[in-house]
mmCIF file of C-alpha atoms in Angstrom:
data_model
loop_
_atom_site.group_PDB
_atom_site.id
_atom_site.type_symbol
_atom_site.label_atom_id
_atom_site.label_comp_id
_atom_site.label_asym_id
_atom_site.label_seq_id
_atom_site.Cartn_x
_atom_site.Cartn_y
_atom_site.Cartn_z
ATOM 1 C CA MET U 461 42.265 127.235 124.993
ATOM 2 C CA LYS U 462 43.603 123.522 124.868
ATOM 3 C CA LEU U 463 45.714 122.278 127.240
ATOM 4 C CA PRO U 464 49.702 121.632 125.820
ATOM 5 C CA PRO U 465 51.514 118.586 126.416
ATOM 6 C CA LEU U 466 53.211 118.188 129.567
ATOM 7 C CA SER U 467 57.053 117.528 130.618
ATOM 8 C CA LEU U 468 59.280 117.141 133.641
ATOM 9 C CA TYR U 469 62.264 118.333 133.859
ATOM 10 C CA ILE U 470 64.260 117.428 136.806
ATOM 11 C CA HIS U 471 67.813 118.965 137.533
ATOM 12 C CA VAL U 472 71.232 117.563 139.318
ATOM 13 C CA PRO U 473 73.247 120.056 139.997
ATOM 14 C CA TRP U 474 76.090 118.596 141.304
ATOM 15 C CA CYS U 475 79.545 118.140 138.964
ATOM 16 C CA VAL U 476 83.008 116.520 139.303
ATOM 17 C CA ARG U 477 84.181 120.524 138.388
ATOM 18 C CA LYS U 478 82.436 123.806 136.931
ATOM 19 C CA CYS U 479 83.813 123.954 132.991
ATOM 20 C CA PRO U 480 85.199 127.328 132.384
ATOM 21 C CA TYR U 481 82.469 128.266 130.158
ATOM 22 C CA CYS U 482 79.209 126.448 131.887
ATOM 23 C CA ASP U 483 76.543 128.935 132.658
ATOM 24 C CA PHE U 484 74.032 126.083 134.561
ATOM 25 C CA ASN U 485 73.124 126.089 137.890
ATOM 26 C CA SER U 486 76.201 123.527 138.967
ATOM 27 C CA HIS U 487 78.393 122.862 142.127
ATOM 28 C CA LYS U 488 81.444 120.584 142.375
ATOM 29 C CA ALA U 489 80.472 117.920 144.336
ATOM 30 C CA GLU U 490 81.933 117.343 147.996
ATOM 31 C CA GLU U 491 83.400 114.399 148.466
ATOM 32 C CA HIS U 492 79.338 112.388 149.564
ATOM 33 C CA ILE U 493 76.780 113.836 147.006
ATOM 34 C CA PRO U 494 73.494 113.273 149.439
ATOM 35 C CA GLU U 495 71.728 111.672 147.214
ATOM 36 C CA THR U 496 68.908 109.552 149.142
ATOM 37 C CA GLU U 497 68.407 113.155 150.701
ATOM 38 C CA TYR U 498 68.188 114.926 147.249
ATOM 39 C CA VAL U 499 65.811 112.110 145.572
ATOM 40 C CA GLN U 500 63.458 112.347 148.472
ATOM 41 C CA ALA U 501 63.311 116.958 147.816
ATOM 42 C CA LEU U 502 62.448 116.129 144.142
ATOM 43 C CA LEU U 503 59.553 114.270 144.978
ATOM 44 C CA ASP U 504 58.438 116.444 147.305
ATOM 45 C CA ASP U 505 59.145 119.528 145.125
ATOM 46 C CA LEU U 506 56.925 117.452 141.791
ATOM 47 C CA GLU U 507 53.837 117.259 145.278
ATOM 48 C CA ALA U 508 53.945 120.908 145.308
ATOM 49 C CA ASP U 509 53.949 121.194 141.435
ATOM 50 C CA LEU U 510 50.953 118.849 141.487
ATOM 51 C CA PRO U 511 48.186 120.854 141.229
ATOM 52 C CA TRP U 512 49.530 122.128 137.490
ATOM 53 C CA VAL U 513 49.493 119.094 136.209
ATOM 54 C CA GLN U 514 45.376 118.916 135.988
ATOM 55 C CA GLY U 515 45.019 115.255 134.412
ATOM 56 C CA ARG U 516 47.818 115.251 132.470
ATOM 57 C CA GLU U 517 50.000 112.381 131.642
ATOM 58 C CA ILE U 518 53.752 112.797 131.241
ATOM 59 C CA GLN U 519 55.365 112.501 127.742
ATOM 60 C CA THR U 520 59.000 113.015 128.494
ATOM 61 C CA ILE U 521 61.238 113.853 131.321
ATOM 62 C CA PHE U 522 65.214 115.118 130.925
ATOM 63 C CA ILE U 523 67.711 114.683 133.349
ATOM 64 C CA GLY U 524 69.861 117.243 133.642
ATOM 65 C CA GLY U 525 72.491 119.556 135.155
ATOM 66 C CA GLY U 526 74.885 119.311 136.370
ATOM 67 C CA THR U 527 76.327 115.332 135.769
ATOM 68 C CA PRO U 528 73.076 113.102 136.350
ATOM 69 C CA SER U 529 74.961 110.509 135.870
ATOM 70 C CA LEU U 530 76.796 110.755 139.675
ATOM 71 C CA LEU U 531 73.609 109.507 141.083
ATOM 72 C CA SER U 532 74.253 105.841 141.173
ATOM 73 C CA VAL U 533 71.565 103.545 140.056
ATOM 74 C CA GLU U 534 69.539 102.927 142.727
ATOM 75 C CA ALA U 535 68.959 106.915 143.889
ATOM 76 C CA TYR U 536 66.887 106.724 140.163
ATOM 77 C CA LYS U 537 65.530 103.194 140.598
ATOM 78 C CA ASN U 538 64.200 105.120 144.075
ATOM 79 C CA LEU U 539 63.156 108.679 141.679
ATOM 80 C CA LEU U 540 61.259 106.712 138.924
ATOM 81 C CA ALA U 541 59.667 104.768 141.361
ATOM 82 C CA GLY U 542 58.536 108.022 143.369
ATOM 83 C CA LEU U 543 57.639 109.699 140.256
ATOM 84 C CA GLN U 544 55.241 107.101 139.187
ATOM 85 C CA GLU U 545 53.274 107.121 142.646
ATOM 86 C CA LYS U 546 52.606 110.725 141.778
ATOM 87 C CA VAL U 547 52.202 111.566 138.436
ATOM 88 C CA THR U 548 51.538 108.641 134.879
ATOM 89 C CA PHE U 549 53.816 108.445 132.102
ATOM 90 C CA VAL U 550 52.669 107.504 128.530
ATOM 91 C CA LYS U 551 53.461 104.297 127.112
ATOM 92 C CA ASP U 552 56.225 105.043 125.359
ATOM 93 C CA ILE U 553 57.728 107.359 127.593
ATOM 94 C CA GLU U 554 60.954 109.398 125.920
ATOM 95 C CA ILE U 555 63.272 109.506 129.641
ATOM 96 C CA THR U 556 66.850 110.919 128.446
ATOM 97 C CA MET U 557 69.586 111.414 131.022
ATOM 98 C CA GLU U 558 72.773 113.736 130.525
ATOM 99 C CA ALA U 559 76.116 111.789 130.961
ATOM 100 C CA ASN U 560 79.658 112.971 131.285
ATOM 101 C CA PRO U 561 81.732 110.047 129.033
ATOM 102 C CA GLY U 562 84.280 109.734 131.801
ATOM 103 C CA THR U 563 84.387 105.953 132.368
ATOM 104 C CA PHE U 564 83.390 106.165 136.716
ATOM 105 C CA GLU U 565 79.628 107.482 135.048
ATOM 106 C CA ALA U 566 80.200 104.706 131.626
ATOM 107 C CA VAL U 567 80.191 101.609 133.761
ATOM 108 C CA LYS U 568 76.366 102.537 134.990
ATOM 109 C CA PHE U 569 74.920 102.661 132.263
ATOM 110 C CA SER U 570 73.243 98.964 131.516
ATOM 111 C CA GLY U 571 71.853 99.664 135.531
ATOM 112 C CA TYR U 572 70.284 103.241 133.654
ATOM 113 C CA ARG U 573 68.902 101.439 130.433
ATOM 114 C CA LYS U 574 67.198 98.383 133.046
ATOM 115 C CA LEU U 575 65.439 101.133 134.932
ATOM 116 C CA GLY U 576 64.022 102.604 131.438
ATOM 117 C CA ILE U 577 65.659 105.733 130.907
ATOM 118 C CA ASN U 578 65.718 105.024 127.022
ATOM 119 C CA ARG U 579 68.349 107.981 125.411
ATOM 120 C CA LEU U 580 71.423 109.538 126.330
ATOM 121 C CA SER U 581 72.828 113.154 125.514
ATOM 122 C CA ILE U 582 76.725 112.148 125.882
ATOM 123 C CA GLY U 583 78.617 115.717 126.639
ATOM 124 C CA VAL U 584 81.667 114.724 124.700
ATOM 125 C CA GLN U 585 81.949 118.410 123.348
ATOM 126 C CA SER U 586 85.880 117.288 121.663
ATOM 127 C CA PHE U 587 87.200 113.829 120.458
ATOM 128 C CA ALA U 588 90.586 116.472 120.570
ATOM 129 C CA ASP U 589 92.602 115.878 124.350
ATOM 130 C CA HIS U 590 93.890 119.285 124.012
ATOM 131 C CA GLN U 591 90.633 120.425 123.171
ATOM 132 C CA LEU U 592 89.380 118.978 126.456
ATOM 133 C CA LYS U 593 91.693 120.718 128.961
ATOM 134 C CA HIS U 594 91.140 124.177 127.191
ATOM 135 C CA LEU U 595 87.640 123.273 128.001
ATOM 136 C CA GLY U 596 88.106 122.079 131.231
ATOM 137 C CA ARG U 597 86.832 118.937 130.745
ATOM 138 C CA ILE U 598 87.828 115.591 133.163
ATOM 139 C CA HIS U 599 88.367 112.782 129.914
ATOM 140 C CA ASP U 600 89.533 112.141 127.052
ATOM 141 C CA GLY U 601 88.852 111.090 123.382
ATOM 142 C CA GLN U 602 89.788 108.557 123.733
ATOM 143 C CA GLN U 603 87.792 107.835 127.516
ATOM 144 C CA ALA U 604 84.678 109.617 125.753
ATOM 145 C CA ILE U 605 84.970 106.982 122.808
ATOM 146 C CA ALA U 606 84.827 104.477 125.309
ATOM 147 C CA ALA U 607 82.042 105.512 127.238
ATOM 148 C CA ILE U 608 79.450 106.007 124.143
ATOM 149 C CA LYS U 609 81.110 102.179 123.343
ATOM 150 C CA MET U 610 79.616 100.640 126.429
ATOM 151 C CA ALA U 611 75.643 103.571 126.446
ATOM 152 C CA LYS U 612 75.577 100.583 123.297
ATOM 153 C CA GLU U 613 76.574 97.439 124.829
ATOM 154 C CA ALA U 614 74.177 98.406 127.053
ATOM 155 C CA GLY U 615 71.239 98.966 124.739
ATOM 156 C CA PHE U 616 71.078 103.057 123.913
ATOM 157 C CA ASP U 617 70.410 102.830 120.667
ATOM 158 C CA ASN U 618 69.126 106.301 120.553
ATOM 159 C CA PHE U 619 71.742 108.838 122.301
ATOM 160 C CA ASN U 620 72.633 112.219 121.221
ATOM 161 C CA ILE U 621 76.339 113.422 121.553
ATOM 162 C CA ASP U 622 77.126 116.940 122.109
ATOM 163 C CA LEU U 623 79.467 119.208 120.397
ATOM 164 C CA MET U 624 80.747 121.969 120.107
ATOM 165 C CA HIS U 625 82.764 124.159 117.354
ATOM 166 C CA GLY U 626 84.282 127.548 117.037
ATOM 167 C CA LEU U 627 86.637 126.192 120.033
ATOM 168 C CA PRO U 628 90.559 127.928 120.569
ATOM 169 C CA ASP U 629 92.453 128.289 117.738
ATOM 170 C CA GLN U 630 89.928 125.734 115.987
ATOM 171 C CA SER U 631 90.895 124.500 112.389
ATOM 172 C CA GLN U 632 87.783 123.484 109.853
ATOM 173 C CA ALA U 633 89.879 121.013 109.880
ATOM 174 C CA GLN U 634 90.083 119.795 113.215
ATOM 175 C CA ALA U 635 85.787 120.576 113.665
ATOM 176 C CA LEU U 636 85.446 118.420 110.644
ATOM 177 C CA ALA U 637 87.586 115.535 112.425
ATOM 178 C CA ASP U 638 85.136 116.012 115.680
ATOM 179 C CA ILE U 639 81.886 115.464 113.635
ATOM 180 C CA GLN U 640 83.431 112.617 111.995
ATOM 181 C CA GLN U 641 84.105 110.859 115.031
ATOM 182 C CA ALA U 642 81.217 111.054 116.223
ATOM 183 C CA ILE U 643 79.114 110.398 113.113
ATOM 184 C CA ASP U 644 81.814 107.017 113.306
ATOM 185 C CA LEU U 645 80.577 106.425 117.148
ATOM 186 C CA GLY U 646 76.799 105.858 115.521
ATOM 187 C CA PRO U 647 74.637 108.237 117.519
ATOM 188 C CA THR U 648 71.392 109.275 116.049
ATOM 189 C CA HIS U 649 71.263 112.808 117.497
ATOM 190 C CA MET U 650 73.618 115.450 117.599
ATOM 191 C CA SER U 651 73.616 118.932 119.381
ATOM 192 C CA TRP U 652 76.400 120.608 117.615
ATOM 193 C CA TYR U 653 76.871 124.477 119.014
ATOM 194 C CA GLN U 654 79.170 127.547 118.236
ATOM 195 C CA LEU U 655 81.198 128.095 121.623
ATOM 196 C CA THR U 656 79.401 130.891 123.295
ATOM 197 C CA ILE U 657 81.150 133.644 126.200
ATOM 198 C CA GLU U 658 78.421 133.806 128.809
ATOM 199 C CA PRO U 659 78.720 136.162 131.796
ATOM 200 C CA ASN U 660 79.843 135.060 135.046
ATOM 201 C CA THR U 661 81.634 131.945 133.991
ATOM 202 C CA GLU U 662 85.818 131.523 133.595
ATOM 203 C CA PHE U 663 85.735 132.457 130.341
ATOM 204 C CA PHE U 664 83.753 135.704 130.235
ATOM 205 C CA LYS U 665 86.697 137.050 133.202
ATOM 206 C CA ARG U 666 89.692 135.343 131.558
ATOM 207 C CA PRO U 667 88.443 135.250 127.080
ATOM 208 C CA PRO U 668 90.061 132.496 124.970
ATOM 209 C CA VAL U 669 91.524 133.208 121.619
ATOM 210 C CA LEU U 670 88.216 132.010 118.900
ATOM 211 C CA PRO U 671 88.767 131.979 115.917
ATOM 212 C CA GLU U 672 87.722 134.681 113.513
ATOM 213 C CA ASP U 673 84.292 135.418 111.700
ATOM 214 C CA GLU U 674 85.116 133.937 108.232
ATOM 215 C CA THR U 675 86.554 130.597 110.405
ATOM 216 C CA LEU U 676 83.494 130.384 111.533
ATOM 217 C CA TRP U 677 81.184 130.593 109.198
ATOM 218 C CA ASP U 678 83.242 128.450 107.008
ATOM 219 C CA ILE U 679 82.858 125.716 110.207
ATOM 220 C CA GLN U 680 79.336 126.251 110.499
ATOM 221 C CA GLU U 681 79.011 125.574 106.344
ATOM 222 C CA ALA U 682 81.171 122.286 106.303
ATOM 223 C CA GLY U 683 79.605 120.619 109.384
ATOM 224 C CA GLN U 684 76.408 121.089 108.093
ATOM 225 C CA GLU U 685 77.165 119.820 105.318
ATOM 226 C CA LEU U 686 78.963 116.695 106.931
ATOM 227 C CA LEU U 687 76.413 116.003 109.000
ATOM 228 C CA ALA U 688 73.813 115.670 105.881
ATOM 229 C CA LYS U 689 75.725 113.959 104.049
ATOM 230 C CA HIS U 690 75.262 111.138 106.259
ATOM 231 C CA GLY U 691 71.631 111.422 107.754
ATOM 232 C CA PHE U 692 71.598 113.641 110.097
ATOM 233 C CA VAL U 693 68.779 116.265 109.263
ATOM 234 C CA GLN U 694 68.965 119.976 111.081
ATOM 235 C CA TYR U 695 65.553 120.679 112.359
ATOM 236 C CA GLU U 696 66.758 123.019 115.501
ATOM 237 C CA VAL U 697 69.409 125.889 115.047
ATOM 238 C CA SER U 698 71.987 123.707 116.529
ATOM 239 C CA ALA U 699 70.113 120.197 116.399
ATOM 240 C CA TYR U 700 70.066 117.070 114.138
ATOM 241 C CA ALA U 701 68.245 113.885 114.241
ATOM 242 C CA GLN U 702 68.365 111.140 111.847
ATOM 243 C CA GLN U 703 65.084 109.630 110.188
ATOM 244 C CA ASP U 704 62.726 110.055 113.545
ATOM 245 C CA LYS U 705 65.064 110.430 115.632
ATOM 246 C CA GLN U 706 64.378 114.378 116.807
ATOM 247 C CA ALA U 707 64.626 114.747 120.533
ATOM 248 C CA THR U 708 61.307 114.612 121.547
ATOM 249 C CA HIS U 709 61.679 116.770 124.704
ATOM 250 C CA ASN U 710 63.218 119.261 123.576
ATOM 251 C CA LEU U 711 60.129 119.403 120.946
ATOM 252 C CA ASN U 712 57.490 120.380 122.896
ATOM 253 C CA TYR U 713 59.615 123.246 124.472
ATOM 254 C CA TRP U 714 60.193 124.267 120.926
ATOM 255 C CA GLN U 715 56.588 124.246 120.650
ATOM 256 C CA PHE U 716 55.708 125.926 123.238
ATOM 257 C CA GLY U 717 54.142 122.805 125.561
ATOM 258 C CA ASP U 718 54.480 122.791 129.106
ATOM 259 C CA TYR U 719 56.946 121.590 131.111
ATOM 260 C CA LEU U 720 57.344 121.469 135.208
ATOM 261 C CA GLY U 721 60.942 121.843 136.529
ATOM 262 C CA ILE U 722 62.128 120.104 139.917
ATOM 263 C CA GLY U 723 65.276 120.180 141.584
ATOM 264 C CA ALA U 724 67.586 123.020 142.989
ATOM 265 C CA GLY U 725 67.433 126.035 140.080
ATOM 266 C CA ALA U 726 65.445 124.613 137.767
ATOM 267 C CA HIS U 727 62.478 126.521 135.618
ATOM 268 C CA GLY U 728 59.471 125.660 134.142
ATOM 269 C CA LYS U 729 56.633 126.531 131.427
ATOM 270 C CA VAL U 730 52.927 125.789 133.040
ATOM 271 C CA THR U 731 49.709 126.306 131.878
ATOM 272 C CA ASP U 732 46.931 126.688 134.678
ATOM 273 C CA LEU U 733 43.620 127.137 133.188
ATOM 274 C CA VAL U 734 41.784 125.876 136.817
ATOM 275 C CA ASN U 735 43.983 129.488 138.615
ATOM 276 C CA ALA U 736 43.789 131.845 135.370
ATOM 277 C CA PRO U 737 45.332 135.670 136.421
ATOM 278 C CA GLU U 738 41.762 137.792 136.779
ATOM 279 C CA SER U 739 44.707 140.161 135.344
ATOM 280 C CA LEU U 740 42.948 141.601 131.771
ATOM 281 C CA THR U 741 47.357 142.228 130.723
ATOM 282 C CA ALA U 742 48.190 138.842 131.973
ATOM 283 C CA SER U 743 48.233 135.430 130.559
ATOM 284 C CA PRO U 744 47.091 131.561 132.312
ATOM 285 C CA VAL U 745 51.080 130.425 131.271
ATOM 286 C CA PHE U 746 53.269 131.133 134.518
ATOM 287 C CA ARG U 747 57.664 130.462 133.732
ATOM 288 C CA THR U 748 58.551 129.232 136.908
ATOM 289 C CA TRP U 749 61.637 128.354 139.030
ATOM 290 C CA LYS U 750 62.711 126.612 141.957
ATOM 291 C CA THR U 751 65.402 127.602 145.135
ATOM 292 C CA ARG U 752 68.886 127.703 143.239
ATOM 293 C CA ALA U 753 71.667 126.420 146.024
ATOM 294 C CA PRO U 754 71.071 122.924 147.264
ATOM 295 C CA LYS U 755 72.395 123.225 150.170
ATOM 296 C CA ASP U 756 68.516 125.598 149.827
ATOM 297 C CA PHE U 757 66.803 122.817 148.259
ATOM 298 C CA LEU U 758 67.224 120.449 150.336
ATOM 299 C CA ASN U 759 66.532 122.319 153.236
ATOM 300 C CA ALA U 760 63.647 123.552 151.975
ATOM 301 C CA ALA U 761 62.357 119.403 152.323
ATOM 302 C CA GLY U 762 60.033 118.934 154.747
ATOM 303 C CA ASN U 763 59.724 121.978 155.960
ATOM 304 C CA SER U 764 56.294 123.967 155.889
ATOM 305 C CA SER U 765 58.065 126.997 156.484
ATOM 306 C CA LYS U 766 59.945 127.333 153.202
ATOM 307 C CA SER U 767 59.683 125.939 149.488
ATOM 308 C CA PHE U 768 60.958 124.828 146.797
ATOM 309 C CA LEU U 769 59.611 127.651 144.212
ATOM 310 C CA ALA U 770 61.824 130.461 144.069
ATOM 311 C CA GLY U 771 59.276 132.466 141.491
ATOM 312 C CA LYS U 772 56.874 132.419 139.100
ATOM 313 C CA GLU U 773 55.705 134.962 137.194
ATOM 314 C CA SER U 774 52.694 135.053 134.415
ATOM 315 C CA ILE U 775 53.733 136.468 131.167
ATOM 316 C CA GLN U 776 52.375 138.951 129.879
ATOM 317 C CA ASN U 777 49.576 139.866 127.246
ATOM 318 C CA GLU U 778 51.921 142.369 124.523
ATOM 319 C CA ASP U 779 54.834 139.077 125.717
ATOM 320 C CA ILE U 780 53.190 136.128 124.735
ATOM 321 C CA GLY U 781 53.719 135.953 120.902
ATOM 322 C CA LEU U 782 57.208 137.285 121.407
ATOM 323 C CA GLU U 783 57.593 133.991 123.962
ATOM 324 C CA PHE U 784 56.152 131.398 121.193
ATOM 325 C CA LEU U 785 58.552 133.185 118.405
ATOM 326 C CA MET U 786 61.226 132.675 121.037
ATOM 327 C CA ASN U 787 60.908 128.584 120.741
ATOM 328 C CA ALA U 788 58.863 128.108 117.744
ATOM 329 C CA LEU U 789 61.474 130.071 115.415
ATOM 330 C CA ARG U 790 63.839 127.850 116.463
ATOM 331 C CA LEU U 791 62.318 124.737 114.204
ATOM 332 C CA GLN U 792 63.296 124.171 110.572
ATOM 333 C CA GLN U 793 60.105 123.672 109.639
ATOM 334 C CA GLY U 794 58.371 126.478 111.756
ATOM 335 C CA PHE U 795 55.816 126.559 112.635
ATOM 336 C CA ASP U 796 51.378 126.276 112.334
ATOM 337 C CA LEU U 797 49.865 129.406 112.352
ATOM 338 C CA ASN U 798 46.565 127.435 114.594
ATOM 339 C CA LEU U 799 49.396 126.152 117.172
ATOM 340 C CA PHE U 800 50.031 129.838 117.963
ATOM 341 C CA GLU U 801 46.278 130.031 118.951
ATOM 342 C CA GLN U 802 46.425 126.020 121.106
ATOM 343 C CA ARG U 803 49.109 127.003 122.697
ATOM 344 C CA THR U 804 49.064 130.895 123.991
ATOM 345 C CA GLY U 805 45.338 131.381 124.253
ATOM 346 C CA TYR U 806 45.422 134.605 122.307
ATOM 347 C CA PRO U 807 43.947 135.233 119.051
ATOM 348 C CA LEU U 808 46.565 135.250 116.082
ATOM 349 C CA SER U 809 45.578 138.809 115.693
ATOM 350 C CA THR U 810 48.269 139.786 118.273
ATOM 351 C CA ILE U 811 50.694 138.337 115.711
ATOM 352 C CA ALA U 812 49.827 139.263 112.769
ATOM 353 C CA SER U 813 51.478 142.504 112.000
ATOM 354 C CA GLY U 814 55.360 141.563 113.065
ATOM 355 C CA ILE U 815 54.897 138.373 110.691
ATOM 356 C CA ASP U 816 53.316 140.685 107.875
ATOM 357 C CA THR U 817 56.705 142.878 108.473
ATOM 358 C CA ALA U 818 58.835 139.743 108.390
ATOM 359 C CA ILE U 819 56.973 138.039 105.230
ATOM 360 C CA GLU U 820 58.490 141.755 103.539
ATOM 361 C CA LYS U 821 61.232 141.688 104.841
ATOM 362 C CA GLY U 822 62.300 138.065 103.161
ATOM 363 C CA LEU U 823 63.122 136.797 106.991
ATOM 364 C CA LEU U 824 60.117 134.463 107.288
ATOM 365 C CA GLU U 825 57.771 132.731 104.757
ATOM 366 C CA LYS U 826 54.262 131.498 104.770
ATOM 367 C CA HIS U 827 53.134 127.616 103.401
ATOM 368 C CA LEU U 828 49.553 126.963 103.127
ATOM 369 C CA LEU U 829 49.406 122.932 104.445
ATOM 370 C CA LYS U 830 47.521 119.477 103.197
ATOM 371 C CA ASP U 831 45.441 120.237 105.642
ATOM 372 C CA GLY U 832 44.311 124.244 104.812
ATOM 373 C CA TYR U 833 46.117 125.400 107.522
ATOM 374 C CA GLU U 834 49.340 128.060 107.058
ATOM 375 C CA GLN U 835 52.563 127.471 108.090
ATOM 376 C CA ILE U 836 55.245 130.071 109.086
ATOM 377 C CA LYS U 837 58.871 129.488 109.136
ATOM 378 C CA THR U 838 62.341 130.963 108.239
ATOM 379 C CA SER U 839 63.450 132.234 104.886
ATOM 380 C CA ALA U 840 67.482 130.758 104.200
ATOM 381 C CA LYS U 841 68.220 135.140 105.225
ATOM 382 C CA GLY U 842 66.004 134.365 108.767
ATOM 383 C CA SER U 843 67.900 131.906 110.151
ATOM 384 C CA LEU U 844 70.563 133.892 110.426
ATOM 385 C CA PHE U 845 69.184 136.688 111.683
ATOM 386 C CA LEU U 846 66.861 135.076 114.194
ATOM 387 C CA ASN U 847 67.186 138.513 117.075
ATOM 388 C CA GLU U 848 66.082 140.494 113.803
ATOM 389 C CA ILE U 849 62.719 138.827 113.306
ATOM 390 C CA LEU U 850 62.285 139.068 117.462
ATOM 391 C CA ALA U 851 62.486 142.132 117.343
ATOM 392 C CA LEU U 852 59.718 142.860 114.648
ATOM 393 C CA PHE U 853 57.033 141.198 117.803
ATOM 394 C CA MET U 854 59.141 143.543 120.898
#
């Protein structure tokens, strides 16, 4: 088995306030964010994870949250310097930061760019003020537009705009107006996805009235057509990019690459060939997750009796095919069959029966590539029934 590429995910858990649809590990920030202490805790957390690096360079970094742009430029200067003392970045590393478009954060964009953060993911969600109010956002449409313009002026020529559709009482025309406004601002990437009601959110307790299924389908079709018209190619379930501007970090997730997760509640996926499990039922591929509460995460720093690591489990042999496919089949291009063996260490026979059944049902397609490898991808029908495909591997 060959070690896959390695990325780094960094979680910043604070927000100005919790949005009613959000089920991420985010917490309302107090008046003072302990950013100096948190940066040191992140570096200590990475130090504990270093045995999983196994000589690899870091290909990409994604700073998510929460609202990472609440931290100062100085905090990220210290963080990035500390990271490079512990691990090696590839020369052309992609470093993405999630940012909210309130003007308070936007004025920092120039400082972030000078530090080497070279990609932003801007959480707009909608440009319609009444929808932003429904979603509990702290910005309005004009502030979102202004923030994006400021990011471009600061030198960010590669950025994503996050948009939701299927919002409360949203019409097709309103959804398309959001997309067109985003396109007019010149992003290189768009994340466009339907609002879903998740457990443990305010919307789950008090659900808003969402559009009917027929309207949702019309929005989906019309939105994809509009994005394609302007050169945004769909390469994943909810990701659209201009040519050669796909999110490299997310591609590594979907191609079953490795990633270290540091920070409160961060999750990781690692391949440990040095300390592989002795069990014949477990693979050397692990899921990891860190202490969730910011206070507990900070308390683990410098405390030998506590650990940042809240859990680690090996993916069982019978689950490895499903785990791989849950990621790889999100991509419109699918995956080369040889990638399965490279990333999991298991033979194709592990998933062959399920693939054959899915092809017979018209859910998957097999294509021969120029290099002789076979590519598996969802059919037009299969892209609509991904859960049905995955059920064949359970």
